[in-house]
PDB file of C-alpha atoms and ligand atoms in Angstrom:
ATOM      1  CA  UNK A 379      69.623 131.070 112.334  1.00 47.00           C
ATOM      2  CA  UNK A 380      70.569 133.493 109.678  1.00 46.00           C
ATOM      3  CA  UNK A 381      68.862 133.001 106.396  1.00 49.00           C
ATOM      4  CA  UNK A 382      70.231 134.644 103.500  1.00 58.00           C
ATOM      5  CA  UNK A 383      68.183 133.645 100.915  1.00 59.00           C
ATOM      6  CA  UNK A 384      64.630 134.577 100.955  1.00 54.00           C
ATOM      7  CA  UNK A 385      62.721 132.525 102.905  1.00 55.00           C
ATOM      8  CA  UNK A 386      60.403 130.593 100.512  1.00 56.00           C
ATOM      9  CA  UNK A 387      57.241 128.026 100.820  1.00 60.00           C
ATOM     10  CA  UNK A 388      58.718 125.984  97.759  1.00 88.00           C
ATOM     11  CA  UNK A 389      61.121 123.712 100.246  1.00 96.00           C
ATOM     12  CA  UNK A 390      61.234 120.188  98.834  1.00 98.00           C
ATOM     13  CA  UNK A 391      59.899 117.677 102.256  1.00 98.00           C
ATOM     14  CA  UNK A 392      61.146 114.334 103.143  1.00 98.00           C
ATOM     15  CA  UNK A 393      57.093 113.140 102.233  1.00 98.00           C
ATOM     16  CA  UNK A 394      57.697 114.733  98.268  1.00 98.00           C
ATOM     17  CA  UNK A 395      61.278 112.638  98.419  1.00 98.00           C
ATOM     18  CA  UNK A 396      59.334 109.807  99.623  1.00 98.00           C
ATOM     19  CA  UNK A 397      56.727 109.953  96.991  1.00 98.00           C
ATOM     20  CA  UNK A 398      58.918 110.157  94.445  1.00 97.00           C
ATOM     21  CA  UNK A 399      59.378 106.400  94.804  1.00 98.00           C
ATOM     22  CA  UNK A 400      59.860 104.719  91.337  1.00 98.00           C
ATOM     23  CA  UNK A 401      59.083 108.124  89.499  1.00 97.00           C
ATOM     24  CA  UNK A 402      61.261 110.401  87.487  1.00 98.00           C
ATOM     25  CA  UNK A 403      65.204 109.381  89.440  1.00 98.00           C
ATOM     26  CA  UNK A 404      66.006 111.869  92.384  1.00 98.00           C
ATOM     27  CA  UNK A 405      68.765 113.898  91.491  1.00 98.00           C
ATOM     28  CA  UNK A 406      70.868 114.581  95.032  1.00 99.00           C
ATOM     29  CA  UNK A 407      74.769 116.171  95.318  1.00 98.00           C
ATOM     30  CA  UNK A 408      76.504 116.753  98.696  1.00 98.00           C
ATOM     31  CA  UNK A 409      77.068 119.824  99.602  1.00 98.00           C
ATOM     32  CA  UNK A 410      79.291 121.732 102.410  1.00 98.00           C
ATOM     33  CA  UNK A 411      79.283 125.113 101.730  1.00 98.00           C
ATOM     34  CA  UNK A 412      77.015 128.491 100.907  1.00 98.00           C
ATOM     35  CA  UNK A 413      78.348 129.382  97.345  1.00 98.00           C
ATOM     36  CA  UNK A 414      78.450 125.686  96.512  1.00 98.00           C
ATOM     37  CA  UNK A 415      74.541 125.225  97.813  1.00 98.00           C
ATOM     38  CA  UNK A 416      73.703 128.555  96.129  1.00 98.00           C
ATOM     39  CA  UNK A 417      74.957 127.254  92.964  1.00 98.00           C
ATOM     40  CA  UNK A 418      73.141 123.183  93.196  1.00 98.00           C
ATOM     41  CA  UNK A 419      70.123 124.341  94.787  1.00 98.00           C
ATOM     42  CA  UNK A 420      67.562 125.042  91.304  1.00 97.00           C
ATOM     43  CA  UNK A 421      69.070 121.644  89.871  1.00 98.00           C
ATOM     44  CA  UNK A 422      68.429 118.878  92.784  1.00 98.00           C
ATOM     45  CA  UNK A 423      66.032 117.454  94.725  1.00 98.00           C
ATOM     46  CA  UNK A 424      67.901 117.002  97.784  1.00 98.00           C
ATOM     47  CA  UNK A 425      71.431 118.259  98.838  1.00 98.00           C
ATOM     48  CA  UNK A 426      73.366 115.893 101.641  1.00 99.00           C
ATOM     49  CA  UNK A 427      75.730 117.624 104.285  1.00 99.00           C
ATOM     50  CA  UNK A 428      77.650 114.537 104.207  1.00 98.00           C
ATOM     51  CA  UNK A 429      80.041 113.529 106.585  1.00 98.00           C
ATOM     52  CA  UNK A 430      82.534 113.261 104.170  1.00 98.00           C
ATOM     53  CA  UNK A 431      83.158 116.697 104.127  1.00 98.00           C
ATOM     54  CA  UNK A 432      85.927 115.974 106.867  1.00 98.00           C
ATOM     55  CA  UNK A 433      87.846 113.817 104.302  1.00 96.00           C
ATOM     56  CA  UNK A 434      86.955 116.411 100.873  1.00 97.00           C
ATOM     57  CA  UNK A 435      87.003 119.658 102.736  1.00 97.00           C
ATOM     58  CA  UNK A 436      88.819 119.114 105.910  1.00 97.00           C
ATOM     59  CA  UNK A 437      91.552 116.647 104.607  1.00 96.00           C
ATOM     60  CA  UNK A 438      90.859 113.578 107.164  1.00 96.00           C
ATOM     61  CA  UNK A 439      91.849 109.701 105.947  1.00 94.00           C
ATOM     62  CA  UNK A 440      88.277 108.772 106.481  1.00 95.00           C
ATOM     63  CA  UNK A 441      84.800 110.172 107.387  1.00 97.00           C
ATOM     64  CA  UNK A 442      85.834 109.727 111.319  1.00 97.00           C
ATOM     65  CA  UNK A 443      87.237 112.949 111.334  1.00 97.00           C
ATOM     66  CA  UNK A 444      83.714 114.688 111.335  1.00 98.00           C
ATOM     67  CA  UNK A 445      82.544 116.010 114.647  1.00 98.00           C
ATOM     68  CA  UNK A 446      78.752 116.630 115.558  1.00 98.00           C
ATOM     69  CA  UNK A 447      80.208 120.860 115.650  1.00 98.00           C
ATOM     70  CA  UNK A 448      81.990 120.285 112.346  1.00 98.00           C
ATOM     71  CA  UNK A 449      78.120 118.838 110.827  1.00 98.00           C
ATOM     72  CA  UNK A 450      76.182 121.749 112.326  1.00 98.00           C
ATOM     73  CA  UNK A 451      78.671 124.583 111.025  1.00 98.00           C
ATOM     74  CA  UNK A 452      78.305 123.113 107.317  1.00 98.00           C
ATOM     75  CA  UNK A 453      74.935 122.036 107.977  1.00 98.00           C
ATOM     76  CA  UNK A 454      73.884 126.011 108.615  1.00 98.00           C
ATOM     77  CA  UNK A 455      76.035 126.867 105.539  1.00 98.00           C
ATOM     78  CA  UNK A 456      74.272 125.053 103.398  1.00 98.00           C
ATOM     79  CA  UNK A 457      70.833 126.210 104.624  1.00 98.00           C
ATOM     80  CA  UNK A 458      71.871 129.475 103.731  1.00 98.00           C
ATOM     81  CA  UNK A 459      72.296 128.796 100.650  1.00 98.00           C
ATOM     82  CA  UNK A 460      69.473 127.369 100.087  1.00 98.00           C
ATOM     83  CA  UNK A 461      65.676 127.878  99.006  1.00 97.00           C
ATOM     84  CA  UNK A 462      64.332 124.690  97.312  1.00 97.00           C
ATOM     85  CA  UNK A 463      66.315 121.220  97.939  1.00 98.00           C
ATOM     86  CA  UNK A 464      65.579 118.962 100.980  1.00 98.00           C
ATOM     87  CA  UNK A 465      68.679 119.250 103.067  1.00 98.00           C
ATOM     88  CA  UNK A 466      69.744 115.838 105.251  1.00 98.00           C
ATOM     89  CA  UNK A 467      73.153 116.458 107.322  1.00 98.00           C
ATOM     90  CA  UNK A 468      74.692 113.507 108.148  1.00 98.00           C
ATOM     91  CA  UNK A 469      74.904 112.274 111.725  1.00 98.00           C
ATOM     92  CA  UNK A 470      79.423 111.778 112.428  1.00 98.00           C
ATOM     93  CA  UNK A 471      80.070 108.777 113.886  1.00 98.00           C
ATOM     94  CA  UNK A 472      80.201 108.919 117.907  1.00 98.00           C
ATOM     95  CA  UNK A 473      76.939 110.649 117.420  1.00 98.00           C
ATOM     96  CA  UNK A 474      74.278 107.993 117.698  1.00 98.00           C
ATOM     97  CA  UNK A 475      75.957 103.969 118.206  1.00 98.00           C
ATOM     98  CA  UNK A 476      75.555 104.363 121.306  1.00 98.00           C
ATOM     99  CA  UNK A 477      71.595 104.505 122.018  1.00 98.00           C
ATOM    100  CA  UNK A 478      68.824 105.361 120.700  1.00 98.00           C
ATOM    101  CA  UNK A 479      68.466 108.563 123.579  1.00 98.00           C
ATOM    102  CA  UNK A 480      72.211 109.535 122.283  1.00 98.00           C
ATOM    103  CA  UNK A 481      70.783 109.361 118.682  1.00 98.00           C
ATOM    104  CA  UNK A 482      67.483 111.553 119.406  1.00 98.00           C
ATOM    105  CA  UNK A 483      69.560 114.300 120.996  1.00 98.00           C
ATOM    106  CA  UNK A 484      72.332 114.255 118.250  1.00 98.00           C
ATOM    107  CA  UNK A 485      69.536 114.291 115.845  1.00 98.00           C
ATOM    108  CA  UNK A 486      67.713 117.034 117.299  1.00 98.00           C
ATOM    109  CA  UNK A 487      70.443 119.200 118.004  1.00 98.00           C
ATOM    110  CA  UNK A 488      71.284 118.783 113.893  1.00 98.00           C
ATOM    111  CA  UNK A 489      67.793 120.022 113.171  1.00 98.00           C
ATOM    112  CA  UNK A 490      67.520 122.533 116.359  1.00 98.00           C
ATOM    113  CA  UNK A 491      70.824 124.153 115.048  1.00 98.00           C
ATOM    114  CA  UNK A 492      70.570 124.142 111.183  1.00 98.00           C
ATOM    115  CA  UNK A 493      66.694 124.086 110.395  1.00 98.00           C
ATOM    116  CA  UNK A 494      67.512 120.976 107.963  1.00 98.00           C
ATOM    117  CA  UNK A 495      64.773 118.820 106.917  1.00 98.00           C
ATOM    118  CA  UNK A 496      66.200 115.266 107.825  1.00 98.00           C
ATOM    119  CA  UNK A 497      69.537 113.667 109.171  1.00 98.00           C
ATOM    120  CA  UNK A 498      71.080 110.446 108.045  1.00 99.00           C
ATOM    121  CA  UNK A 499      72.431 107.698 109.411  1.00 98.00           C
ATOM    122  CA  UNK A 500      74.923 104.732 108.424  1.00 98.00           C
ATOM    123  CA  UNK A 501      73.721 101.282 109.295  1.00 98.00           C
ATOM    124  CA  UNK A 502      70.557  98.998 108.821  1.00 98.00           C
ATOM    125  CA  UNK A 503      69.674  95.856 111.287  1.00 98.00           C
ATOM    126  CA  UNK A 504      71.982  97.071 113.964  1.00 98.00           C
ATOM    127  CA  UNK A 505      70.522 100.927 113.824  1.00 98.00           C
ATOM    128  CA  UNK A 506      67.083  99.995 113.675  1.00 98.00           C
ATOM    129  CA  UNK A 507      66.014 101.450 117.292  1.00 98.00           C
ATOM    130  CA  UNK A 508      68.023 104.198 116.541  1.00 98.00           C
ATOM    131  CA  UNK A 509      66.297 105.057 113.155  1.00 98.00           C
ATOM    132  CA  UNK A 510      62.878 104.519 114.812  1.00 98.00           C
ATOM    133  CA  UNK A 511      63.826 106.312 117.573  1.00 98.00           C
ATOM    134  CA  UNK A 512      64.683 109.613 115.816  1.00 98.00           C
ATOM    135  CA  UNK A 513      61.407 109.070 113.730  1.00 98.00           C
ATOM    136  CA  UNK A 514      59.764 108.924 116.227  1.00 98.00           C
ATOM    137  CA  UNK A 515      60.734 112.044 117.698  1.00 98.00           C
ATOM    138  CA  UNK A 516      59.072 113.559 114.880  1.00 98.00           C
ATOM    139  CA  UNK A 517      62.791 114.139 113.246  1.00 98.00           C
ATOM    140  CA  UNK A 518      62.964 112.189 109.054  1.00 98.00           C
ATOM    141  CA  UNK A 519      66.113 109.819 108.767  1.00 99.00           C
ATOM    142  CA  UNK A 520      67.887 108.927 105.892  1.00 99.00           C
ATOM    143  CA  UNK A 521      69.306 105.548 106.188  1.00 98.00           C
ATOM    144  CA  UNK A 522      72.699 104.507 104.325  1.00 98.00           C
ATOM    145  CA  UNK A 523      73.153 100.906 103.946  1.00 98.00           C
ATOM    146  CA  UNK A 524      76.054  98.901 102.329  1.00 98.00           C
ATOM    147  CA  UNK A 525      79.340  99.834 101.947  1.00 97.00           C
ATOM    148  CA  UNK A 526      79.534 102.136 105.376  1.00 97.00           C
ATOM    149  CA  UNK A 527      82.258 104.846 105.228  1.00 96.00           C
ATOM    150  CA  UNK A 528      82.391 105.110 109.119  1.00 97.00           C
ATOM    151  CA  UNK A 529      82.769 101.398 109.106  1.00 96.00           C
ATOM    152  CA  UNK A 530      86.027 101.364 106.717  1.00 93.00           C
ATOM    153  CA  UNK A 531      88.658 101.037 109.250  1.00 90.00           C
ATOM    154  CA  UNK A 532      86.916  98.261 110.936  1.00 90.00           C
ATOM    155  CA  UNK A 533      85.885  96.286 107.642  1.00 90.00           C
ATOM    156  CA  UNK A 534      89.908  96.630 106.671  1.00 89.00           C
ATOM    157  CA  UNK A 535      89.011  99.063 103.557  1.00 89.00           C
ATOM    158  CA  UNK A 536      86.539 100.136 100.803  1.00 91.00           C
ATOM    159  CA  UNK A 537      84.670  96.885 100.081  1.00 92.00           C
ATOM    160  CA  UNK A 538      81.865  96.233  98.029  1.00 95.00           C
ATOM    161  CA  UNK A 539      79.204  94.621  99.364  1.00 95.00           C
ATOM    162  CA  UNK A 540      76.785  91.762  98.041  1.00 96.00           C
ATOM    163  CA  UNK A 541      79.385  89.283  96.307  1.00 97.00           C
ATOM    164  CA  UNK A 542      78.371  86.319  98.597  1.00 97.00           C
ATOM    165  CA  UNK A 543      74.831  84.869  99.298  1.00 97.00           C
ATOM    166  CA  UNK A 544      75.572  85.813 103.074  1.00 97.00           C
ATOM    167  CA  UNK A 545      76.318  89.605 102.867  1.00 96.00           C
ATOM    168  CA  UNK A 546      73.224  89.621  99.798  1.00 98.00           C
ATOM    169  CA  UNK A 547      71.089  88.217 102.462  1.00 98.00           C
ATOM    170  CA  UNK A 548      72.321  90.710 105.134  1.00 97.00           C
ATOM    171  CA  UNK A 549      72.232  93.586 102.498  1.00 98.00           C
ATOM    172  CA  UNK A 550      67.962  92.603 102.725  1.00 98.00           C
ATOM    173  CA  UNK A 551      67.801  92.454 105.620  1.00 98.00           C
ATOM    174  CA  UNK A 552      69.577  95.961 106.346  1.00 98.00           C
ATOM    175  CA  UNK A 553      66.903  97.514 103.669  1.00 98.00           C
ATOM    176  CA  UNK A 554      63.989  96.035 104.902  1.00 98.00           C
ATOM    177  CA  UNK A 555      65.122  96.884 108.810  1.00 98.00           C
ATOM    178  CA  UNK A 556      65.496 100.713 107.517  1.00 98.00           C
ATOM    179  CA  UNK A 557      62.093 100.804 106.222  1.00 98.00           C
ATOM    180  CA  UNK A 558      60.277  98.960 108.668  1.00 98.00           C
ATOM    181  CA  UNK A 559      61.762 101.850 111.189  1.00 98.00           C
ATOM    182  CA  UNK A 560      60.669 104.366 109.241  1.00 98.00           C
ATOM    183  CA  UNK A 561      63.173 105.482 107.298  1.00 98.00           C
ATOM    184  CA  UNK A 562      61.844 108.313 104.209  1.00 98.00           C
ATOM    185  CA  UNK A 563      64.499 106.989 101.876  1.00 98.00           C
ATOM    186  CA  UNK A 564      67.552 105.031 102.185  1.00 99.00           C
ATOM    187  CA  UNK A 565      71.624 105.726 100.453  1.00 98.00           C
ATOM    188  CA  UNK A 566      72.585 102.304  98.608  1.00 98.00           C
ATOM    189  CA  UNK A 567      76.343 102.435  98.446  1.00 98.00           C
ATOM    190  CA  UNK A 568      78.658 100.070  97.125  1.00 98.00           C
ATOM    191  CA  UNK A 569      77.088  96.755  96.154  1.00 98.00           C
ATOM    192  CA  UNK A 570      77.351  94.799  93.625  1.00 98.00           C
ATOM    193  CA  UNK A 571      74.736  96.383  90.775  1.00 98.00           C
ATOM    194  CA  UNK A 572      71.977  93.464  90.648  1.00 98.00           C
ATOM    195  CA  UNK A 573      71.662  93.521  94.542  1.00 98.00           C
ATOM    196  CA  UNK A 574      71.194  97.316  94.276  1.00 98.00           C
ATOM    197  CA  UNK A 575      68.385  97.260  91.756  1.00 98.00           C
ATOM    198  CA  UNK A 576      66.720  93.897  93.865  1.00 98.00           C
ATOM    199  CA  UNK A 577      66.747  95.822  97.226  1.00 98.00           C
ATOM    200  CA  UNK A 578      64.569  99.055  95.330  1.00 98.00           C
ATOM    201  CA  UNK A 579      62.213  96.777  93.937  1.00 98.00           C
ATOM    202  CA  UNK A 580      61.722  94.879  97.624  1.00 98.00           C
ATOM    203  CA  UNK A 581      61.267  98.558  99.547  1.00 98.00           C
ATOM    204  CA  UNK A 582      58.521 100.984  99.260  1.00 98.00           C
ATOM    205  CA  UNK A 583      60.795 104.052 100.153  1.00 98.00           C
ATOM    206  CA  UNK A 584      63.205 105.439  97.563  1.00 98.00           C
ATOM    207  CA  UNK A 585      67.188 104.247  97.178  1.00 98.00           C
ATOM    208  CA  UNK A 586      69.417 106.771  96.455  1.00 98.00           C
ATOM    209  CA  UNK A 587      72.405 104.974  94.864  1.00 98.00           C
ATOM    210  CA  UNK A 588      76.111 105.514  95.206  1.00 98.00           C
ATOM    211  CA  UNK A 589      78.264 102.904  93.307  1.00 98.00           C
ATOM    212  CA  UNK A 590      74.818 100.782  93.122  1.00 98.00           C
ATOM    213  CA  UNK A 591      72.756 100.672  90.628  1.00 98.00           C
ATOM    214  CA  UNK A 592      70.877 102.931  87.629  1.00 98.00           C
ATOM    215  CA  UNK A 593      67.858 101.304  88.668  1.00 98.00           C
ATOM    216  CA  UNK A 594      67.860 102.939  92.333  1.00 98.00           C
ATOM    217  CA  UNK A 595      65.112 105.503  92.947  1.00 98.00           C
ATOM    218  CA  UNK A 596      68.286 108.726  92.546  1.00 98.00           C
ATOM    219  CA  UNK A 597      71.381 108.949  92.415  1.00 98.00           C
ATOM    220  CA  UNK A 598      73.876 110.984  94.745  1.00 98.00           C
ATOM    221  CA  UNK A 599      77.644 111.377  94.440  1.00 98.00           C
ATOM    222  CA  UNK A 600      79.905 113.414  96.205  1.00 98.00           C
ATOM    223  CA  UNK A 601      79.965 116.951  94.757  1.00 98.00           C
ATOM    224  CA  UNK A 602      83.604 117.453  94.339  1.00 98.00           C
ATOM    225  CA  UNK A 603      84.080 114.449  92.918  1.00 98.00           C
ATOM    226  CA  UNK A 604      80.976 115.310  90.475  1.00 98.00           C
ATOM    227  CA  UNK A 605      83.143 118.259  89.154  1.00 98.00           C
ATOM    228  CA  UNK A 606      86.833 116.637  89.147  1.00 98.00           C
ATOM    229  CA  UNK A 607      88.051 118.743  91.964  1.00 98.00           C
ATOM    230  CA  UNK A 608      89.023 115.177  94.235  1.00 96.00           C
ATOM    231  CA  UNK A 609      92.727 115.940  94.334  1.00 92.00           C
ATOM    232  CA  UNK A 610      93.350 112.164  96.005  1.00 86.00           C
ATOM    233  CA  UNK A 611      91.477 108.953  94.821  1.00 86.00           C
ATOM    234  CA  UNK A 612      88.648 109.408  92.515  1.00 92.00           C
ATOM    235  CA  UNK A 613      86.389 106.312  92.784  1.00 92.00           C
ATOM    236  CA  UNK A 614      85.534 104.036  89.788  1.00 93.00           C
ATOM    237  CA  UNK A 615      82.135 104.742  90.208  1.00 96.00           C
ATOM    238  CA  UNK A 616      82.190 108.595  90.037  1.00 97.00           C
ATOM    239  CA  UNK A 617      81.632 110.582  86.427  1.00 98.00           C
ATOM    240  CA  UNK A 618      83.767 113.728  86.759  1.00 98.00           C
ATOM    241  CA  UNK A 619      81.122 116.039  84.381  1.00 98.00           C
ATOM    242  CA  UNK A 620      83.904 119.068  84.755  1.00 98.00           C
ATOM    243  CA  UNK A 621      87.904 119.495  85.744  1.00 98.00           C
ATOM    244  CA  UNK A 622      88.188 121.767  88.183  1.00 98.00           C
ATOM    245  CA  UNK A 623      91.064 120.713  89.098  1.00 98.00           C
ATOM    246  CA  UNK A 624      92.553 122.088  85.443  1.00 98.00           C
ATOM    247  CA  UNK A 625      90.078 125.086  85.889  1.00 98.00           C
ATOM    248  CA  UNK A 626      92.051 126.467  89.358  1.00 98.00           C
ATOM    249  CA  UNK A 627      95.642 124.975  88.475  1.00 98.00           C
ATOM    250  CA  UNK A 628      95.197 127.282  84.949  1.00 98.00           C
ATOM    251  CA  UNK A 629      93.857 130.487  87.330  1.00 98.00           C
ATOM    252  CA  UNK A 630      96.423 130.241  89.409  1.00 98.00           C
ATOM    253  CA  UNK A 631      99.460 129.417  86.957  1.00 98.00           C
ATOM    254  CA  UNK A 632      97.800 132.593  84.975  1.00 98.00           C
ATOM    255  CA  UNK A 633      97.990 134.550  88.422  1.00 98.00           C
ATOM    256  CA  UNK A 634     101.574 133.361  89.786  1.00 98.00           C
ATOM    257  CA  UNK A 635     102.907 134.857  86.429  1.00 98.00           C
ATOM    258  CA  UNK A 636     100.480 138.163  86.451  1.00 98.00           C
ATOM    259  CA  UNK A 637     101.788 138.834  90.245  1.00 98.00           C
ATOM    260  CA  UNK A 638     105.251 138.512  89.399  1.00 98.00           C
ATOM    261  CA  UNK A 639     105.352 140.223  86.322  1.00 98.00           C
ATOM    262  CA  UNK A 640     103.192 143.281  88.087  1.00 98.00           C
ATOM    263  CA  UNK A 641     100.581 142.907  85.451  1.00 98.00           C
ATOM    264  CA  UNK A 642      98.021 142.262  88.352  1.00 98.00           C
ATOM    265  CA  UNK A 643      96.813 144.237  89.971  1.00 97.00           C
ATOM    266  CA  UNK A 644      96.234 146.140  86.494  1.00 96.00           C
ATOM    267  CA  UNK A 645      94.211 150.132  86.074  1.00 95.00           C
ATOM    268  CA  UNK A 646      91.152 148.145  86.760  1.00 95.00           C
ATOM    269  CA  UNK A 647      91.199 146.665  89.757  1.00 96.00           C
ATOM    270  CA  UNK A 648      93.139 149.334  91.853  1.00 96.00           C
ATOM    271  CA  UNK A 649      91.774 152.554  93.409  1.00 95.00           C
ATOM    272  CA  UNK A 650      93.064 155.334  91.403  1.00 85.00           C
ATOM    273  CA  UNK A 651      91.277 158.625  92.528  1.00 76.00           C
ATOM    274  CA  UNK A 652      92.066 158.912  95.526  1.00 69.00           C
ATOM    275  CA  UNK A 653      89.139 160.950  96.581  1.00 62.00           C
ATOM    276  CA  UNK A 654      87.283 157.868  96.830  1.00 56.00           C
ATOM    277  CA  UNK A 655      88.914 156.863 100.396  1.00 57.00           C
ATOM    278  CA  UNK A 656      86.790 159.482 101.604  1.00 56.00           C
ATOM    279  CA  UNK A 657      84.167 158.001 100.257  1.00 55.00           C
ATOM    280  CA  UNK A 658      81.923 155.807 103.243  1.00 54.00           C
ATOM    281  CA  UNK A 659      81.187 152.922 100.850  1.00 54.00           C
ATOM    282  CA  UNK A 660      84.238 152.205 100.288  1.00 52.00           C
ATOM    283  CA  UNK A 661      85.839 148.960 101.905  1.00 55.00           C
ATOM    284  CA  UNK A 662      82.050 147.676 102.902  1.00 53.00           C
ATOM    285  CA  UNK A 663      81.790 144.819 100.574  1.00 54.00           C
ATOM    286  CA  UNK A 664      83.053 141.069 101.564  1.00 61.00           C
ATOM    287  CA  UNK A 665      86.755 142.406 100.694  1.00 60.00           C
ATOM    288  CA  UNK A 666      86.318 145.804 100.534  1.00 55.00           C
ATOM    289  CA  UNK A 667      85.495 148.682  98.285  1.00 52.00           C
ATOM    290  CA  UNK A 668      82.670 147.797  95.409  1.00 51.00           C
ATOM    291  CA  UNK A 669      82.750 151.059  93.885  1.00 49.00           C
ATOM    292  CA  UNK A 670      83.039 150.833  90.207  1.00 42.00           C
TER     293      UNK A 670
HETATM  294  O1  KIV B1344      79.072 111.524 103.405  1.00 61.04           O
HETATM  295  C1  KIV B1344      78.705 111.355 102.232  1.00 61.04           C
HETATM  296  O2  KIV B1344      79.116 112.070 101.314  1.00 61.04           O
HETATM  297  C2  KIV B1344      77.777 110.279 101.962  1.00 61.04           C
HETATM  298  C3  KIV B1344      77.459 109.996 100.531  1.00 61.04           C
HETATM  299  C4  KIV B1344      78.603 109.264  99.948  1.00 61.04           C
HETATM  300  C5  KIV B1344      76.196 109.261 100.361  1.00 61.04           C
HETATM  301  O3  KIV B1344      77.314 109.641 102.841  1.00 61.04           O
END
């Protein structure tokens, strides 16, 4: 696997993650690409491969559109451009349901492929075997518990969970099923607030919340919505801290108009000696010549 950053010792572990239960909150971001990871990495604790890059980056309706290949190629990406954060690439669904054998080899191809730390899955109760399974091929899991992306189509839409005594019960239950298989942390996404912060005082391994609750353990949100580049819905829970949607719609207005009026390219950003085509260096960077 190509690495490159340099390889360093400073690597945050699942354990650290777990530890950090009921400490200072867990800062975690998806993540899909290199530049993107290069630029997170020094300011989180863990960066999530999530499988909603087939929706953000690959333009799916819903997470199903992620493929085990699609995982490992952004998976690697990400390791490359990173040093420091715990990486966990989510397991598509099709991947694990099935059994807990499909699950371990899913799971170990993941980490085989991209050298990531840990891989998560969506489900609690009814993924139990498969959680302890993959833990107990030596592999960390991530569980994700409550409202369940891959589960959308079949639950007739985004739904929060935990308005009734019935799904508050089975929200427990789904927790404490997580932990007891081992799980190093678990995601907590869209429940009703007060069933959020119950379930992280109940468990003894960190919740990472999503549309849960400021009292979970950290907080994760996907990155693109983070920095208002979601061109479709933007949930209610997410806080857009930038617009890059106004950033790159201003670039490119500025650079429609530059093209056409021939002010780009301008005298510094063509080649105007031309000597320097002779020249070896020349058209070896990423897009060609870096000669100044
Ligand atoms: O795929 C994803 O981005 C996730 C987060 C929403 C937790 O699972």
């Amino acid at each position: 696997m190509a690495t490159r950053l340099p390889t360093t010792d400073i690597r945050i572990g699942t354990e650290l993650i777990r530890r950090r239960k009921g400490g200072t909150p867990l800062v975690c971001l998806t993540a899909y690409t290199y530049p993107v990871a290069r630029l997170l990495d020094p300011h989180v604790d863990l960066l999530l491969v999530g499988d909603s890059v087939a929706m953000v980056l690959h333009g799916h309706e819903t997470t199903l559109g992620a493929s085990l290949e699609m995982m490992i190629a952004h998976g690697q990406a990400v390791m490359r451009g990173s040093a420091r954060a715990c990486i966990v690439v989510d397991m598509p669904a099709g991947s694990y349901e099935e059994s807990a054998d499909q699950a371990v080899a899913s799971a170990r191809r993941i980490v085989d492929e991209t050298g990531c730390q840990a891989v998560k899955l969506e489900g609690g109760v009814d993924m139990a075997a498969q959680i302890a399974a993959i833990v107990a091929a030596g592999i960390p899991v991530m569980g994700h518990i409550g409202l369940l992306p891959q589960s959308v189509e079949k639950d007739g839409g985004y739904k929060i969970k935990g308005r009734t005594d019935e799904t508050i019960a089975s929200l427990i239950a789904d927790a404490l099923a997580v932990e007891k298989a081992g799980a190093f942390s678990v995601v907590i996404e869209g429940t009703i607030e007060a069933v959020a912060a119950d379930i992280t005082r109940r468990i003894a391994i960190p919740t990472i919340g999503i549309g849960a609750s400021g009292e979970c353990d950290g907080q994760i949100l996907v990155i693109d919505d983070m920095v208002g580049l979601t061109v479709d819905r933007v949930p209610k829970f997410v806080k857009e801290y930038a617009d890059l949607r106004g950033v790159i719609v201003h670039a490119a207005e500025r650079y429609a108009s530059e093209v056409r009026s021939r002010t780009f390219p301008g005298p510094d950003h063509v080649f105007a000696d031309s000597k320097v085509f002779a020249d070896s260096k020349v058209l070896s960077g990423t897009h060609g010549g870096d000669d100044a």
